[in-house]
PDB file of C-alpha atoms in Angstrom:
ATOM      1  CA  ASP A  28     111.230  81.101 119.799  1.00  0.00           C
ATOM      2  CA  ILE A  29     110.948  83.428 116.836  1.00  0.00           C
ATOM      3  CA  SER A  30     107.924  85.468 115.835  1.00  0.00           C
ATOM      4  CA  SER A  31     106.385  85.702 112.381  1.00  0.00           C
ATOM      5  CA  THR A  32     107.451  89.362 112.327  1.00  0.00           C
ATOM      6  CA  ASP A  33     111.069  88.334 112.914  1.00  0.00           C
ATOM      7  CA  ILE A  34     110.793  85.789 110.104  1.00  0.00           C
ATOM      8  CA  ARG A  35     109.390  88.408 107.699  1.00  0.00           C
ATOM      9  CA  LYS A  36     112.203  90.796 108.640  1.00  0.00           C
ATOM     10  CA  ARG A  37     114.812  88.102 107.997  1.00  0.00           C
ATOM     11  CA  ILE A  38     113.275  87.317 104.599  1.00  0.00           C
ATOM     12  CA  ALA A  39     113.128  91.030 103.701  1.00  0.00           C
ATOM     13  CA  ARG A  40     116.851  91.332 104.501  1.00  0.00           C
ATOM     14  CA  GLY A  41     117.586  88.274 102.360  1.00  0.00           C
ATOM     15  CA  LEU A  42     118.606  86.111 105.322  1.00  0.00           C
ATOM     16  CA  SER A  43     117.873  82.410 105.459  1.00  0.00           C
ATOM     17  CA  VAL A  44     114.980  81.090 107.524  1.00  0.00           C
ATOM     18  CA  ARG A  45     115.556  77.486 106.475  1.00  0.00           C
ATOM     19  CA  TYR A  46     116.715  76.331 109.914  1.00  0.00           C
ATOM     20  CA  LEU A  47     113.777  78.104 111.599  1.00  0.00           C
ATOM     21  CA  LEU A  48     110.903  76.620 109.630  1.00  0.00           C
ATOM     22  CA  PRO A  49     109.777  73.252 108.313  1.00  0.00           C
ATOM     23  CA  ASP A  50     110.970  72.456 104.769  1.00  0.00           C
ATOM     24  CA  LYS A  51     107.434  72.647 103.345  1.00  0.00           C
ATOM     25  CA  THR A  52     106.964  76.193 104.741  1.00  0.00           C
ATOM     26  CA  CYS A  53     110.293  77.284 103.236  1.00  0.00           C
ATOM     27  CA  GLU A  54     109.181  75.910  99.851  1.00  0.00           C
ATOM     28  CA  ILE A  55     105.922  77.876 100.018  1.00  0.00           C
ATOM     29  CA  ILE A  56     107.769  81.094 100.886  1.00  0.00           C
ATOM     30  CA  ARG A  57     110.309  80.534  98.100  1.00  0.00           C
ATOM     31  CA  ASP A  58     107.644  79.654  95.519  1.00  0.00           C
ATOM     32  CA  SER A  59     105.459  82.643  96.413  1.00  0.00           C
ATOM     33  CA  GLY A  60     108.378  85.032  96.021  1.00  0.00           C
ATOM     34  CA  SER A  61     107.609  86.541  99.413  1.00  0.00           C
ATOM     35  CA  THR A  62     109.623  89.657 100.155  1.00  0.00           C
ATOM     36  CA  GLY A  63     108.299  90.129 103.646  1.00  0.00           C
ATOM     37  CA  MET A  64     106.463  93.273 102.541  1.00  0.00           C
ATOM     38  CA  SER A  65     102.757  93.760 102.983  1.00  0.00           C
ATOM     39  CA  ASP A  66     100.635  94.526  99.915  1.00  0.00           C
ATOM     40  CA  SER A  67     100.390  98.156 100.982  1.00  0.00           C
ATOM     41  CA  GLU A  68     104.186  98.407 101.302  1.00  0.00           C
ATOM     42  CA  LYS A  69     104.628  96.900  97.835  1.00  0.00           C
ATOM     43  CA  THR A  70     102.106  99.345  96.386  1.00  0.00           C
ATOM     44  CA  ALA A  71     103.743 102.307  98.135  1.00  0.00           C
ATOM     45  CA  HIS A  72     107.225 101.401  96.900  1.00  0.00           C
ATOM     46  CA  LEU A  73     105.915 100.782  93.388  1.00  0.00           C
ATOM     47  CA  CYS A  74     104.256 104.229  93.375  1.00  0.00           C
ATOM     48  CA  ALA A  75     107.505 105.800  94.586  1.00  0.00           C
ATOM     49  CA  SER A  76     109.413 104.001  91.832  1.00  0.00           C
ATOM     50  CA  ALA A  77     106.967 105.233  89.192  1.00  0.00           C
ATOM     51  CA  ALA A  78     107.301 108.805  90.470  1.00  0.00           C
ATOM     52  CA  ALA A  79     111.102 108.516  90.388  1.00  0.00           C
ATOM     53  CA  ASP A  80     110.923 107.216  86.810  1.00  0.00           C
ATOM     54  CA  LYS A  81     109.349 110.561  85.843  1.00  0.00           C
ATOM     55  CA  LYS A  82     111.958 112.540  87.798  1.00  0.00           C
ATOM     56  CA  ALA A  83     109.605 113.607  90.591  1.00  0.00           C
ATOM     57  CA  GLY A  84     111.345 115.781  93.138  1.00  0.00           C
ATOM     58  CA  ASP A  85     111.730 115.256  96.880  1.00  0.00           C
ATOM     59  CA  ILE A  86     109.918 111.897  97.067  1.00  0.00           C
ATOM     60  CA  VAL A  87     108.827 111.151 100.635  1.00  0.00           C
ATOM     61  CA  LEU A  88     107.099 107.974 101.808  1.00  0.00           C
ATOM     62  CA  LEU A  89     105.377 108.193 105.193  1.00  0.00           C
ATOM     63  CA  ASP A  90     104.290 105.115 107.145  1.00  0.00           C
ATOM     64  CA  MET A  91     100.897 106.163 108.482  1.00  0.00           C
ATOM     65  CA  ARG A  92     100.183 102.909 110.332  1.00  0.00           C
ATOM     66  CA  GLY A  93      99.689 103.723 113.991  1.00  0.00           C
ATOM     67  CA  VAL A  94      99.215 107.408 113.185  1.00  0.00           C
ATOM     68  CA  SER A  95      96.164 107.236 110.938  1.00  0.00           C
ATOM     69  CA  ASP A  96      93.267 104.848 110.621  1.00  0.00           C
ATOM     70  CA  PHE A  97      92.366 105.766 107.034  1.00  0.00           C
ATOM     71  CA  THR A  98      95.520 104.726 105.157  1.00  0.00           C
ATOM     72  CA  ASP A  99      98.826 102.890 105.602  1.00  0.00           C
ATOM     73  CA  PHE A 100     101.127 105.104 103.519  1.00  0.00           C
ATOM     74  CA  PHE A 101     101.362 108.603 102.080  1.00  0.00           C
ATOM     75  CA  LEU A 102     103.570 109.165  99.069  1.00  0.00           C
ATOM     76  CA  ILE A 103     104.400 112.851  98.654  1.00  0.00           C
ATOM     77  CA  CYS A 104     106.338 114.159  95.686  1.00  0.00           C
ATOM     78  CA  SER A 105     106.755 117.245  93.532  1.00  0.00           C
ATOM     79  CA  GLY A 106     106.852 118.183  89.893  1.00  0.00           C
ATOM     80  CA  SER A 107     108.286 121.351  88.411  1.00  0.00           C
ATOM     81  CA  SER A 108     105.546 121.882  85.826  1.00  0.00           C
ATOM     82  CA  GLU A 109     101.961 120.939  85.067  1.00  0.00           C
ATOM     83  CA  PRO A 110     103.007 118.519  82.291  1.00  0.00           C
ATOM     84  CA  GLN A 111     105.348 116.793  84.764  1.00  0.00           C
ATOM     85  CA  LEU A 112     102.504 116.453  87.313  1.00  0.00           C
ATOM     86  CA  LYS A 113     100.444 114.739  84.634  1.00  0.00           C
ATOM     87  CA  ALA A 114     103.352 112.479  83.675  1.00  0.00           C
ATOM     88  CA  ILE A 115     103.983 111.444  87.289  1.00  0.00           C
ATOM     89  CA  SER A 116     100.284 110.744  87.862  1.00  0.00           C
ATOM     90  CA  SER A 117     100.023 108.702  84.670  1.00  0.00           C
ATOM     91  CA  ALA A 118     103.171 106.729  85.485  1.00  0.00           C
ATOM     92  CA  ILE A 119     101.883 105.797  88.947  1.00  0.00           C
ATOM     93  CA  ARG A 120      98.537 104.632  87.553  1.00  0.00           C
ATOM     94  CA  GLU A 121     100.131 102.678  84.710  1.00  0.00           C
ATOM     95  CA  LYS A 122     102.793 100.985  86.827  1.00  0.00           C
ATOM     96  CA  THR A 123     100.331  99.855  89.507  1.00  0.00           C
ATOM     97  CA  ARG A 124      97.904  98.636  86.850  1.00  0.00           C
ATOM     98  CA  ASP A 125     100.515  96.796  84.802  1.00  0.00           C
ATOM     99  CA  GLU A 126     102.652  95.309  87.578  1.00  0.00           C
ATOM    100  CA  ILE A 127     100.205  94.525  90.395  1.00  0.00           C
ATOM    101  CA  ASP A 128      96.810  94.891  88.708  1.00  0.00           C
ATOM    102  CA  ARG A 129      95.666  97.719  90.986  1.00  0.00           C
ATOM    103  CA  ARG A 130      93.594 100.720  90.076  1.00  0.00           C
ATOM    104  CA  PRO A 131      92.928 103.701  92.311  1.00  0.00           C
ATOM    105  CA  ALA A 132      89.688 103.824  94.282  1.00  0.00           C
ATOM    106  CA  ALA A 133      89.598 107.559  93.610  1.00  0.00           C
ATOM    107  CA  ALA A 134      91.644 110.355  92.102  1.00  0.00           C
ATOM    108  CA  ASP A 135      91.206 114.081  92.403  1.00  0.00           C
ATOM    109  CA  GLY A 136      92.845 117.180  91.076  1.00  0.00           C
ATOM    110  CA  PHE A 137      94.424 117.837  87.736  1.00  0.00           C
ATOM    111  CA  PRO A 138      97.667 119.499  86.671  1.00  0.00           C
ATOM    112  CA  ALA A 139      96.157 123.003  86.627  1.00  0.00           C
ATOM    113  CA  SER A 140      95.056 122.577  90.262  1.00  0.00           C
ATOM    114  CA  GLN A 141      98.745 122.086  91.195  1.00  0.00           C
ATOM    115  CA  TRP A 142      97.902 119.100  93.451  1.00  0.00           C
ATOM    116  CA  ILE A 143      96.878 115.638  92.289  1.00  0.00           C
ATOM    117  CA  VAL A 144      95.748 112.934  94.717  1.00  0.00           C
ATOM    118  CA  ILE A 145      95.623 109.250  93.766  1.00  0.00           C
ATOM    119  CA  ASP A 146      93.895 107.115  96.403  1.00  0.00           C
ATOM    120  CA  TYR A 147      94.467 103.360  96.528  1.00  0.00           C
ATOM    121  CA  GLY A 148      92.892 103.120  99.985  1.00  0.00           C
ATOM    122  CA  ASP A 149      95.967 101.777 101.752  1.00  0.00           C
ATOM    123  CA  VAL A 150      98.280 104.147  99.848  1.00  0.00           C
ATOM    124  CA  ILE A 151      97.512 107.768  99.024  1.00  0.00           C
ATOM    125  CA  CYS A 152      99.775 109.576  96.554  1.00  0.00           C
ATOM    126  CA  HIS A 153     100.063 113.371  96.713  1.00  0.00           C
ATOM    127  CA  ILE A 154     101.692 114.990  93.693  1.00  0.00           C
ATOM    128  CA  PHE A 155     102.321 118.719  94.112  1.00  0.00           C
ATOM    129  CA  LEU A 156     103.655 121.477  91.979  1.00  0.00           C
ATOM    130  CA  GLU A 157     106.875 122.442  93.796  1.00  0.00           C
ATOM    131  CA  SER A 158     105.589 125.927  94.628  1.00  0.00           C
ATOM    132  CA  ARG A 159     102.405 124.551  96.308  1.00  0.00           C
ATOM    133  CA  ARG A 160     103.880 121.721  98.340  1.00  0.00           C
ATOM    134  CA  GLY A 161     105.246 123.920 101.115  1.00  0.00           C
ATOM    135  CA  PHE A 162     101.904 125.678 101.509  1.00  0.00           C
ATOM    136  CA  TYR A 163     100.122 122.439 102.422  1.00  0.00           C
ATOM    137  CA  ASP A 164     103.119 121.002 104.336  1.00  0.00           C
ATOM    138  CA  LEU A 165     101.783 117.434 104.640  1.00  0.00           C
ATOM    139  CA  GLU A 166     105.120 116.262 106.033  1.00  0.00           C
ATOM    140  CA  GLY A 167     104.767 118.771 108.879  1.00  0.00           C
ATOM    141  CA  LEU A 168     101.096 117.993 109.422  1.00  0.00           C
ATOM    142  CA  TRP A 169     101.883 114.270 109.706  1.00  0.00           C
ATOM    143  CA  SER A 170     105.264 114.647 111.421  1.00  0.00           C
ATOM    144  CA  ASP A 171     104.433 111.781 113.799  1.00  0.00           C
ATOM    145  CA  ALA A 172     104.556 109.356 110.858  1.00  0.00           C
ATOM    146  CA  LYS A 173     107.757 107.447 110.261  1.00  0.00           C
ATOM    147  CA  GLN A 174     109.592 108.292 107.042  1.00  0.00           C
ATOM    148  CA  VAL A 175     110.326 105.136 105.027  1.00  0.00           C
ATOM    149  CA  LYS A 176     113.549 104.673 103.093  1.00  0.00           C
ATOM    150  CA  ILE A 177     112.863 104.416  99.389  1.00  0.00           C
ATOM    151  CA  ASP A 178     114.973 102.060  97.291  1.00  0.00           C
ATOM    152  CA  SER A 179     116.753 103.935  94.553  1.00  0.00           C
TER     153      SER A 179
END
């Protein structure tokens, strides 16, 4: 016996599940382009990619599932200047809008505040000015959360 979780993990690693599932199920998985990632994981990785595109520093993705009941992922990153904070924030919004048709439920802060938050519900992005990030220490506050490897 194999669980659906095991199947998703195999698909995510690019391994075949053809011998485990009926042909029709394999066709549906292939046609849907399933990566084995949940929607929140896809959103989180897309946000991380957008931040990296704008040269955000020290990008950290925390898996909050099992630690928090208000979100699935925190993305935490830094910018070295207020214009860079704005660029990172804009890139995240644009990439999620253009690639997965998602818009934030809320956003708060602005470059002069040195901390911008973009809230997608299941993913919350925190963009700090480098000098402010250590003061709030979200990684330390949520140290029970698992750090997720980000594809580079």
